[in-house]
Short mmCIF file of C-alpha atoms in Angstrom, two decimals:
data_model
loop_
_atom_site.label_atom_id
_atom_site.label_comp_id
_atom_site.label_asym_id
_atom_site.label_seq_id
_atom_site.Cartn_x
_atom_site.Cartn_y
_atom_site.Cartn_z
CA MET A 1 197.99 139.08 118.46
CA LYS A 2 195.57 141.92 118.00
CA CYS A 3 193.23 143.09 120.76
CA ALA A 4 191.17 145.10 118.27
CA VAL A 5 191.34 146.09 114.65
CA ASP A 6 194.81 147.56 113.98
CA ILE A 7 195.70 147.47 117.68
CA GLU A 8 198.33 144.99 118.74
CA SER A 9 197.96 143.54 122.20
CA ARG A 10 200.59 144.79 124.60
CA ASP A 11 202.48 141.93 126.22
CA VAL A 12 205.66 143.78 127.16
CA GLU A 13 205.29 143.08 130.88
CA GLU A 14 204.46 139.40 130.32
CA MET A 15 207.30 138.73 127.87
CA TYR A 16 210.09 140.90 129.28
CA ILE A 17 211.54 142.38 132.41
CA ASN A 18 210.76 146.04 131.85
CA ILE A 19 213.25 148.51 133.36
CA ASP A 20 211.81 151.59 131.66
CA PRO A 21 212.45 154.50 134.06
CA ILE A 22 208.89 155.81 134.04
CA GLN A 23 206.89 152.59 133.80
CA ALA A 24 208.05 150.55 136.77
CA GLY A 25 205.78 151.87 139.52
CA GLY A 26 202.69 152.05 137.36
CA ARG A 27 202.48 148.38 136.46
CA LEU A 28 199.08 147.15 137.54
CA THR A 29 198.52 144.72 140.36
CA ALA A 30 196.37 141.69 139.58
CA ASP A 31 193.54 143.35 141.50
CA ALA A 32 193.82 146.49 139.38
CA MET A 33 193.63 144.33 136.24
CA LYS A 34 190.43 142.80 137.58
CA ALA A 35 189.05 146.23 138.41
CA ALA A 36 189.89 147.34 134.87
CA ILE A 37 187.90 144.41 133.47
CA SER A 38 184.93 145.22 135.66
CA PHE A 39 184.94 149.03 135.45
CA GLY A 40 186.12 149.69 131.88
CA ASP A 41 182.92 151.42 130.83
CA GLY A 42 183.03 155.21 130.73
CA TYR A 43 180.99 156.44 133.69
CA SER A 44 181.13 153.09 135.44
CA VAL A 45 181.56 154.43 138.96
CA CYS A 46 178.51 156.65 138.66
CA ASP A 47 175.84 153.93 139.09
CA ASN A 48 175.39 154.85 142.73
CA CYS A 49 176.17 158.55 142.62
CA ARG A 50 173.65 160.28 144.87
CA ASN A 51 173.42 163.65 146.55
CA PRO A 52 175.68 165.54 146.56
CA PRO A 53 176.57 164.35 143.06
CA ARG A 54 180.33 164.35 143.34
CA LEU A 55 182.97 161.65 142.92
CA ASP A 56 184.43 161.87 146.41
CA TYR A 57 180.99 161.30 147.97
CA ILE A 58 180.29 158.01 146.18
CA LYS A 59 179.96 155.17 148.68
CA ASN A 60 179.62 152.26 146.24
CA PRO A 61 182.27 151.54 145.10
CA PRO A 62 183.84 153.01 148.27
CA ILE A 63 185.37 156.07 146.64
CA ALA A 64 184.53 158.36 149.57
CA GLN A 65 186.36 156.04 151.94
CA TYR A 66 189.28 155.83 149.52
CA HIS A 67 189.67 159.60 149.59
CA ALA A 68 189.78 159.56 153.39
CA ASP A 69 192.22 156.64 153.37
CA LEU A 70 194.50 158.37 150.85
CA ALA A 71 194.69 161.54 152.96
CA ALA A 72 195.40 159.55 156.13
CA TRP A 73 198.02 157.42 154.39
CA LEU A 74 199.90 160.51 153.24
CA ASN A 75 199.37 162.11 156.66
CA MET A 76 197.56 165.05 155.11
CA ASP A 77 194.07 166.35 155.91
CA THR A 78 192.25 166.08 152.60
CA ALA A 79 192.85 164.41 149.26
CA ARG A 80 191.33 164.31 145.80
CA VAL A 81 192.09 161.98 142.94
CA VAL A 82 193.22 163.83 139.84
CA PRO A 83 193.98 162.86 136.22
CA GLY A 84 197.72 162.60 136.75
CA ALA A 85 200.16 164.51 138.95
CA ARG A 86 200.26 167.28 136.35
CA ARG A 87 196.58 168.08 136.96
CA GLY A 88 197.39 168.35 140.64
CA PHE A 89 200.14 170.86 139.84
CA GLN A 90 197.73 172.72 137.61
CA ALA A 91 194.98 172.91 140.25
CA VAL A 92 197.35 174.39 142.81
CA ALA A 93 199.06 176.80 140.40
CA SER A 94 195.72 177.96 139.05
CA THR A 95 194.58 178.70 142.61
CA TYR A 96 197.67 180.47 143.95
CA VAL A 97 199.41 182.05 140.98
CA GLU A 98 198.29 185.32 139.36
CA LYS A 99 199.49 186.58 136.01
CA GLY A 100 203.07 187.84 136.31
CA ASP A 101 203.77 186.16 139.64
CA PRO A 102 207.17 184.55 140.04
CA VAL A 103 206.94 180.88 140.97
CA ILE A 104 209.88 178.93 142.30
CA LEU A 105 210.68 175.46 141.10
CA THR A 106 213.96 173.68 140.71
CA SER A 107 216.49 172.96 138.01
CA LEU A 108 215.44 169.31 138.30
CA ALA A 109 211.70 170.03 138.09
CA HIS A 110 209.49 168.02 135.75
CA TYR A 111 208.31 169.90 132.68
CA THR A 112 204.68 169.65 133.74
CA GLU A 113 205.44 171.89 136.72
CA PHE A 114 206.59 174.53 134.24
CA MET A 115 203.44 173.99 132.18
CA ALA A 116 201.26 174.44 135.26
CA VAL A 117 203.03 177.71 136.11
CA GLU A 118 202.79 178.90 132.51
CA ALA A 119 199.09 178.08 132.26
CA ALA A 120 198.45 180.18 135.35
CA GLY A 121 200.41 183.11 133.88
CA GLY A 122 203.31 182.73 136.31
CA ILE A 123 206.99 183.23 135.65
CA PRO A 124 209.18 180.23 136.55
CA ARG A 125 212.37 180.73 138.48
CA GLU A 126 214.63 177.75 139.18
CA ILE A 127 216.62 176.85 142.26
CA PRO A 128 219.95 175.63 140.88
CA LYS A 129 221.18 172.15 141.74
CA ASP A 130 224.54 171.71 143.39
CA GLU A 131 227.51 169.73 142.08
CA LEU A 132 226.04 166.55 143.60
CA ASN A 133 222.77 167.11 141.73
CA HIS A 134 220.87 168.04 144.85
CA ILE A 135 218.52 170.89 145.60
CA THR A 136 219.50 172.24 149.00
CA PRO A 137 217.72 174.45 151.54
CA ASP A 138 220.53 177.00 151.24
CA ALA A 139 220.09 177.20 147.47
CA ALA A 140 216.33 177.57 148.00
CA ALA A 141 216.88 180.45 150.43
CA GLU A 142 219.25 182.20 148.01
CA LYS A 143 216.77 181.83 145.17
CA ILE A 144 213.85 183.11 147.22
CA GLU A 145 215.89 186.17 148.17
CA ALA A 146 216.92 186.71 144.55
CA VAL A 147 213.33 186.42 143.32
CA ILE A 148 212.07 188.85 145.96
CA ARG A 149 214.74 191.32 144.84
CA GLU A 150 213.84 190.81 141.17
CA PHE A 151 210.04 191.03 141.52
CA SER A 152 209.69 193.09 144.70
CA ARG A 153 207.27 190.52 146.03
CA THR A 154 207.24 187.08 147.54
CA PRO A 155 206.48 184.16 145.23
CA PRO A 156 203.04 182.68 145.95
CA LEU A 157 204.17 179.08 145.46
CA LEU A 158 207.22 176.83 145.44
CA PHE A 159 207.41 173.41 143.77
CA VAL A 160 209.95 170.84 144.87
CA ASP A 161 210.41 167.27 143.68
CA HIS A 162 210.77 164.78 146.51
CA VAL A 163 212.76 162.56 144.14
CA ASP A 164 213.70 164.06 140.80
CA TYR A 165 213.11 162.32 137.49
CA GLN A 166 216.59 163.04 136.12
CA PHE A 167 218.80 161.38 138.72
CA GLY A 168 216.39 159.67 141.07
CA ASN A 169 218.00 161.55 143.95
CA VAL A 170 216.16 162.16 147.21
CA HIS A 171 216.15 165.84 148.13
CA ASP A 172 215.97 167.55 151.52
CA VAL A 173 212.36 168.51 151.04
CA ALA A 174 211.72 169.10 154.74
CA GLY A 175 214.65 171.53 154.88
CA ILE A 176 213.51 173.37 151.75
CA ILE A 177 209.95 173.65 153.08
CA LYS A 178 211.24 175.03 156.36
CA VAL A 179 213.04 177.76 154.45
CA ALA A 180 210.03 178.52 152.23
CA HIS A 181 207.72 178.77 155.22
CA GLN A 182 209.98 181.41 156.76
CA TYR A 183 208.83 183.54 153.81
CA ASP A 184 205.20 182.30 154.06
CA ILE A 185 205.52 180.53 150.72
CA PRO A 186 203.35 177.42 150.44
CA VAL A 187 205.14 174.39 149.03
CA LEU A 188 203.91 171.71 146.68
CA VAL A 189 205.85 168.46 146.95
CA ASN A 190 205.96 166.53 143.70
CA GLY A 191 205.84 162.94 144.88
CA ALA A 192 205.46 161.38 141.44
CA TYR A 193 208.46 159.16 142.18
CA THR A 194 207.76 158.61 145.86
CA VAL A 195 204.01 158.37 146.64
CA GLY A 196 203.26 154.68 146.23
CA ILE A 197 206.93 153.75 145.96
CA MET A 198 208.36 154.62 149.36
CA PRO A 199 206.86 155.91 152.62
CA VAL A 200 205.71 159.55 152.40
CA ASP A 201 204.56 161.53 155.43
CA GLY A 202 203.26 164.92 154.32
CA LYS A 203 203.10 166.44 157.79
CA ALA A 204 206.61 165.27 158.66
CA LEU A 205 207.85 166.97 155.51
CA GLY A 206 205.80 170.08 156.37
CA ALA A 207 204.19 169.99 152.93
CA ASP A 208 201.27 172.21 152.04
CA PHE A 209 200.48 169.99 149.07
CA VAL A 210 201.56 166.47 148.23
CA VAL A 211 200.99 165.33 144.67
CA GLY A 212 201.37 161.72 143.56
CA SER A 213 201.01 159.92 140.27
CA GLY A 214 198.74 156.89 140.00
CA HIS A 215 200.13 155.69 136.71
CA LYS A 216 203.75 156.38 137.59
CA SER A 217 203.94 155.07 141.13
CA MET A 218 200.62 153.74 142.43
CA ALA A 219 200.06 150.75 140.14
CA ALA A 220 197.11 152.41 138.47
CA PRO A 221 195.85 153.06 134.94
CA ALA A 222 196.61 156.43 133.34
CA PRO A 223 195.83 159.20 133.80
CA SER A 224 195.52 159.11 137.56
CA GLY A 225 197.03 160.75 140.59
CA VAL A 226 196.40 162.34 143.94
CA LEU A 227 196.44 165.88 145.28
CA ALA A 228 196.51 166.03 149.07
CA THR A 229 196.60 169.14 151.22
CA THR A 230 196.12 170.52 154.70
CA ASN A 231 193.00 172.03 156.24
CA GLU A 232 194.67 175.42 155.85
CA HIS A 233 194.66 175.16 152.06
CA ALA A 234 191.82 172.76 151.32
CA GLU A 235 189.06 175.34 151.27
CA ARG A 236 190.92 177.44 148.73
CA VAL A 237 192.22 174.82 146.33
CA PHE A 238 189.05 172.73 146.55
CA ARG A 239 186.68 175.72 146.47
CA THR A 240 183.22 175.02 145.14
CA THR A 241 181.68 176.73 142.15
CA GLN A 242 179.86 180.03 142.48
CA ALA A 243 178.89 180.13 138.78
CA LYS A 244 175.29 180.89 137.82
CA GLY A 245 173.75 180.82 134.36
CA ASP A 246 172.32 184.21 133.47
CA VAL A 247 169.59 182.70 131.28
CA THR A 248 168.76 179.52 133.15
CA GLY A 249 169.71 180.61 136.65
CA ARG A 250 171.41 177.26 137.06
CA THR A 251 173.96 176.75 139.81
CA PHE A 252 176.17 173.72 140.25
CA GLY A 253 176.12 172.80 143.90
CA LEU A 254 179.27 171.40 145.43
CA LYS A 255 181.24 170.88 142.23
CA GLU A 256 184.85 171.91 142.82
CA VAL A 257 186.21 174.40 140.30
CA GLU A 258 189.79 173.14 140.10
CA MET A 259 188.59 169.55 139.84
CA MET A 260 186.22 170.54 137.01
CA GLY A 261 183.51 168.82 139.01
CA CYS A 262 184.48 165.17 138.98
CA THR A 263 187.87 163.82 137.95
CA LEU A 264 188.40 160.07 137.57
CA MET A 265 185.08 158.52 136.68
CA GLY A 266 185.81 154.92 135.85
CA VAL A 267 188.66 152.51 135.45
CA THR A 268 191.30 154.97 136.64
CA VAL A 269 189.92 155.58 140.13
CA VAL A 270 188.86 151.98 140.64
CA GLY A 271 192.26 150.81 139.44
CA MET A 272 193.91 153.07 142.00
CA MET A 273 191.58 151.78 144.69
CA ALA A 274 192.15 148.13 143.81
CA SER A 275 195.92 148.57 143.98
CA PHE A 276 195.82 150.68 147.14
CA PRO A 277 196.13 147.85 149.71
CA HIS A 278 199.11 146.48 147.77
CA VAL A 279 200.65 149.93 147.39
CA ARG A 280 200.23 150.62 151.10
CA GLU A 281 201.97 147.34 151.79
CA ARG A 282 204.77 147.65 149.25
CA VAL A 283 206.09 150.97 150.52
CA GLN A 284 206.96 149.12 153.73
CA HIS A 285 209.49 147.09 151.73
CA TRP A 286 211.44 150.04 150.43
CA GLU A 287 214.71 148.72 151.87
CA THR A 288 214.39 145.60 149.72
CA GLU A 289 213.76 147.74 146.65
CA LEU A 290 216.88 149.77 147.45
CA ALA A 291 218.94 146.60 147.83
CA HIS A 292 217.68 145.44 144.42
CA SER A 293 218.52 148.79 142.86
CA GLN A 294 221.98 148.69 144.41
CA ALA A 295 222.61 145.14 143.13
CA VAL A 296 221.93 146.12 139.52
CA VAL A 297 223.96 149.32 139.81
CA ASP A 298 226.87 147.36 141.27
CA ALA A 299 226.67 144.88 138.39
CA LEU A 300 226.85 147.80 135.95
CA LEU A 301 229.74 149.35 137.87
CA SER A 302 231.65 146.10 137.54
CA ILE A 303 231.87 146.89 133.82
CA LYS A 304 235.04 148.92 133.45
CA GLY A 305 234.41 152.54 132.51
CA THR A 306 230.80 152.68 133.75
CA LYS A 307 229.84 155.46 136.13
CA VAL A 308 226.71 156.11 138.14
CA LEU A 309 225.51 159.70 137.95
CA SER A 310 222.87 159.33 140.66
CA ASP A 311 223.63 159.24 144.37
CA TYR A 312 225.69 156.25 145.40
CA PRO A 313 224.89 154.10 147.31
CA ARG A 314 221.45 154.22 145.73
CA GLN A 315 218.59 155.79 147.60
CA HIS A 316 216.00 155.10 144.89
CA THR A 317 215.23 152.56 142.20
CA LEU A 318 215.50 155.10 139.36
CA THR A 319 219.13 155.47 138.31
CA ARG A 320 221.05 157.53 135.77
CA ILE A 321 224.07 155.75 134.43
CA ASP A 322 226.98 156.88 132.26
CA THR A 323 228.28 154.21 129.90
CA ARG A 324 230.18 156.49 127.52
CA GLU A 325 233.41 154.72 128.46
CA SER A 326 231.95 151.23 128.33
CA PHE A 327 228.93 150.35 126.17
CA ASP A 328 229.38 153.42 123.99
CA THR A 329 232.90 152.36 123.03
CA VAL A 330 231.34 149.15 121.69
CA ALA A 331 228.69 151.16 119.83
CA GLN A 332 231.40 153.03 117.91
CA GLN A 333 232.47 149.76 116.23
CA HIS A 334 229.31 147.66 116.30
CA LYS A 335 227.30 147.10 113.11
CA LYS A 336 224.12 147.93 115.04
CA ARG A 337 225.81 151.05 116.46
CA GLY A 338 224.16 152.15 119.70
CA PHE A 339 221.23 149.82 119.12
CA PHE A 340 223.31 146.79 120.05
CA LEU A 341 222.68 147.28 123.78
CA SER A 342 218.88 147.33 123.72
CA SER A 343 218.98 144.56 121.11
CA ASP A 344 221.26 142.31 123.19
CA LEU A 345 219.21 142.99 126.31
CA LYS A 346 216.01 142.15 124.47
CA LYS A 347 217.48 138.81 123.43
CA ARG A 348 217.90 138.17 127.15
CA GLY A 349 214.31 139.19 127.88
CA ILE A 350 214.98 142.71 129.12
CA THR A 351 213.37 145.85 127.74
CA GLY A 352 212.98 149.49 128.72
CA VAL A 353 216.39 150.90 127.79
CA ILE A 354 215.78 153.44 125.04
CA PRO A 355 216.94 151.85 121.76
CA GLY A 356 220.18 153.49 120.65
CA SER A 357 221.18 154.66 124.13
CA THR A 358 224.72 153.80 125.10
CA ARG A 359 225.87 157.09 126.54
CA VAL A 360 223.84 158.44 129.46
CA TRP A 361 220.57 156.67 130.20
CA LYS A 362 218.20 155.73 132.97
CA PHE A 363 216.52 152.61 134.25
CA ASN A 364 214.25 151.63 137.10
CA THR A 365 214.28 148.33 138.98
CA PHE A 366 211.17 148.94 141.08
CA GLY A 367 208.89 145.96 141.64
CA LEU A 368 211.14 143.27 140.20
CA THR A 369 211.55 139.96 141.98
CA GLU A 370 214.86 138.79 143.43
CA LYS A 371 215.25 136.40 140.50
CA GLN A 372 214.53 139.12 137.96
CA ILE A 373 217.03 141.45 139.62
CA ARG A 374 219.70 138.78 139.37
CA HIS A 375 218.85 138.21 135.72
CA VAL A 376 219.11 141.94 134.91
CA GLY A 377 222.47 142.34 136.67
CA GLU A 378 223.92 139.21 135.08
CA SER A 379 222.62 140.19 131.66
CA PHE A 380 224.36 143.57 131.71
CA VAL A 381 227.62 141.85 132.60
CA GLU A 382 227.11 139.13 129.96
CA VAL A 383 226.41 141.72 127.26
CA ALA A 384 229.53 143.62 128.28
CA ARG A 385 231.69 140.51 128.30
CA ALA A 386 230.33 139.28 124.98
CA ASN A 387 231.28 142.60 123.44
CA GLY A 388 234.83 142.61 124.75
CA LEU A 389 234.47 144.96 127.71
CA ASN A 390 236.48 144.31 130.84
CA ILE A 391 234.75 143.27 134.03
CA VAL A 392 236.48 144.53 137.17
CA MET B 1 168.94 136.69 132.58
CA SER B 2 171.71 134.37 133.73
CA LYS B 3 173.48 135.85 136.70
CA ARG B 4 175.35 132.55 136.96
CA ALA B 5 176.79 132.96 133.45
CA VAL B 6 177.74 136.58 134.06
CA ASP B 7 179.47 135.68 137.31
CA ALA B 8 181.30 132.84 135.59
CA VAL B 9 182.59 135.17 132.87
CA PHE B 10 183.91 137.63 135.43
CA GLN B 11 185.32 134.92 137.66
CA ALA B 12 187.14 133.31 134.73
CA LEU B 13 188.56 136.65 133.63
CA PHE B 14 189.71 137.40 137.18
CA LEU B 15 191.38 134.00 137.44
CA LEU B 16 193.08 134.53 134.10
CA SER B 17 194.28 137.89 135.41
CA ASP B 18 195.98 136.02 138.24
CA LEU B 19 197.72 133.87 135.64
CA ARG B 20 198.64 136.96 133.67
CA TYR B 21 200.22 138.39 136.81
CA LEU B 22 202.12 135.14 137.34
CA LEU B 23 203.53 135.46 133.82
CA ARG B 24 204.70 138.96 134.70
CA GLU B 25 206.32 137.85 137.95
CA THR B 26 208.23 135.11 136.18
CA ALA B 27 209.19 136.93 132.97
CA PRO B 28 211.13 136.45 130.83
CA ARG B 29 211.76 132.71 131.21
CA HIS B 30 208.54 131.73 132.95
CA ASP B 31 210.41 129.05 134.92
CA LEU B 32 207.86 128.49 137.65
CA ASP B 33 208.99 127.16 141.01
CA GLU B 34 206.97 124.46 142.76
CA ALA B 35 204.78 126.93 144.66
CA GLN B 36 204.05 128.89 141.49
CA LYS B 37 203.24 125.70 139.60
CA ALA B 38 200.82 124.70 142.34
CA ARG B 39 199.23 128.14 142.21
CA ALA B 40 198.90 127.91 138.42
CA ALA B 41 197.37 124.44 138.63
CA THR B 42 194.78 125.52 141.20
CA THR B 43 193.89 128.57 139.18
CA LEU B 44 193.53 126.57 135.96
CA GLU B 45 191.22 124.10 137.69
CA LYS B 46 189.05 126.99 138.84
CA VAL B 47 189.01 128.44 135.32
CA LYS B 48 187.83 125.08 133.97
CA ARG B 49 184.97 125.05 136.46
CA GLN B 50 183.89 128.50 135.31
CA ILE B 51 184.06 127.38 131.67
CA ALA B 52 181.91 124.36 132.55
CA THR B 53 179.37 126.67 134.15
CA LEU B 54 179.30 128.79 131.02
CA GLU B 55 178.76 125.74 128.85
CA GLU B 56 175.85 124.69 131.04
CA GLU B 57 174.30 128.13 131.05
CA LEU B 58 174.84 129.20 127.47
CA ILE B 59 175.10 126.29 125.08
CA ARG B 60 173.40 123.22 126.56
#
């Protein structure tokens, strides 16, 4: 069925259980779907924009209140919605990093953190991960010392991922921040896989900035996200424009430079807002999500030769699995080669595993029902058994 | 101007969104339990009422 000329309707979520590692937390709630229907037009939230003419002051729909609620929910002082976590990284890097500055991130950092540093003219330096695929406070301290020796100055910013996208491991962010603060380095916590998925308390972590992704973890349309900070940093990162036209003499009031004035002006912000009550509620059920994640991982581990590369027992719903000694041995002989796995799963109503992947791959069980979790676990085992693998 | 027709369009779309969400929750087999069936039935009845309103407002 087409939704427009040459555009097929997308019914992936209605037809399949989708375990794609990056899509799970961004699936819309029913309320966000309704908001999308109502606010699809371009500048739809601007009907009641008054003075000062800025997104976070709009009272109808209650965008101003949403900003306050977001900050409070993350236990930070101030928040802005941004077009994706990456634009939050960019706003902070652009504010704090000068050309040639070293900036610390980690060997598990998302590529957009590197892009943000590069765009600001900074030089990335990575904290190495340990043998358990963790970023530790000790490793952070060593790297900070090394960077100070190399550049003869302290880095102006450190990025750390609360949960990394490669393994879905939870890192000791509070410990790393404590170390960074001993050097007066502000820390940006990338919460793309935590904000909206599990409880996040910015002050408890000691974060200077918390960035979340609307479309990855807050059940919102893309591109959307949040940048939250403390009173100490808000004035600087959310500074207002001082620009003045030399011909017209125009000035631009309270528009914030790093936000390019207004950010999410329609379906994205209203989608975030519509999902917010559900998101606030769902993070309270994190233990159930972990139990679901564990159940599917255990089903996979019952297939002889399968290994989990993420922390075990699971502390997140995103998992990296190694099936080189199980499903990949089937792929070597199968007429569909590595495509047999995604194909067999699809026949059972499961999608999201990259077609062709039978070696090392990732999946995410977030948001699935108990029944769906059972179906996913059983399907992996059935596919294994049907292809002659041993179940232990 | 028919505010009633406009409201009925939105209301019907919102109700259909609830059904869409139900399809997601029950994918891939869409085997609805008794509570889900009852929810679907109630929603469909409400959709029919909105359609009836639209017929009254737009084509009668």
